[in-house]
Amino acid sequence: MQKAKGIDAESIHIPTPQSPLPNPYLWLTLALSLFAVAPFAQPGYFWGANDARHHVYFLFEFNRVFADGMWWPRWSPDFAFGYGYPFFNIYGPFSHFLAEGLLLSGFSYTGAIEAVFGLSVVASAAAMFLFVRDWVGDRVGNRAGLIAALVYTYMPYHLLVLYVRGNLAESMAFVWLPLALWSFRRAVLGQAGWRPAWGWVMGGAVSYAGLMLTSNLVIVLFTPLLAAYILLLMVQKSRAKKSDFLQKSDFWAIPRSALSPALAGLWGLGLSAIFWLPMVLERKYVRVDQWFDGRYDFRDDFLSFFQLFSPRWGFGVSQAGPGDPIGFQIGVMPTVLAILGLLLVWRMRHALRWEAALLALAGTVAAFLGLQMAAPLWDLPIIGGILQSAQFPWR
């Protein structure tokens, strides 16, 4: 374990970087995650998911425009009854860039989409393993990372995204979330004085840009959590100093700690500006209201409390009310493991307690916001606008 200058290593854990490749726990994580991908091998199974076939259509349009020499496709000429629609101007294209690469390598349209789904599962498991292993530390990090990665992979909502909803963008977003938390955490804690931790700044920039290019919906919901997490880390780092950070000598402790994450965030926005800048500037010219009213009215998709733990598992389209055939459960086992994990972390380093508490609070708040009792919050001026961007409360 490395002890950073001026930091109490028992309060904030900064382990020595290790190569992940020869780690047997990582290979075990990857192997066990493959079982979540296995159903894609069954003939016809893929087409039963809600949006699965849509992604094949999206890839067809993406490839058509790409083949015409437009290497950053925005327009889908066959959509809207042949009038065309700027689909990739408002929908993150990263997943379809990956699928396009596989298509050009000889995969079929369906095979390319299935392969990207599979890649997202395995990569998200690896990302969560690396984040938790680094976060917990050297002694039990590998085992904690393995357990966290498997829970992350097999939690009911993740499987729902894969096999009931068939949402490729959300499935790929599972890869970037732990990578962003890991990179920004390291960027804050690894900064020495005013000298940024450039390697982790770059990692944070790439992960944030990757999430933006993958799902502009998820990044709107994730950014407030990331900002709160960074702020907590900065406060913890400043309080880990031997002297009171409010004294004149440490006045710049928090602003100094903000340098690396700020650079990472701005760099990430710059890397992804090719997507989000036209989306913001040209949004007024696109009919996006059709995705938020009628069938997509958020008021019809709130959950009751028992649905969070109901073992029901169904297919089809979600319906209003507690009789919804789709199972939007958090799951009893993931909840129990999360509580046990929180209790174990609470017995460890002081700093990890508050990080774990923040992440647990975020999960609790997210579950609450999907319930019918939270409906008034969705109509508030600012918070409501952010929440309504989720389209469905159960997201």
XYZ file of C-alpha atoms in Angstrom, residues 2 25 54 87 104 142 174 208 230 335 385:
11
model
C 1.309 3.393 -0.994
C -9.854 -13.409 -9.976
C -34.855 -2.043 -33.534
C -31.798 9.554 -35.229
C -17.404 -4.765 -41.690
C -9.914 -9.431 -5.273
C -23.064 -0.465 -17.529
C -17.149 10.249 -19.219
C -16.119 13.795 -6.265
C -30.302 -6.049 -1.647
C -36.892 18.132 -15.796
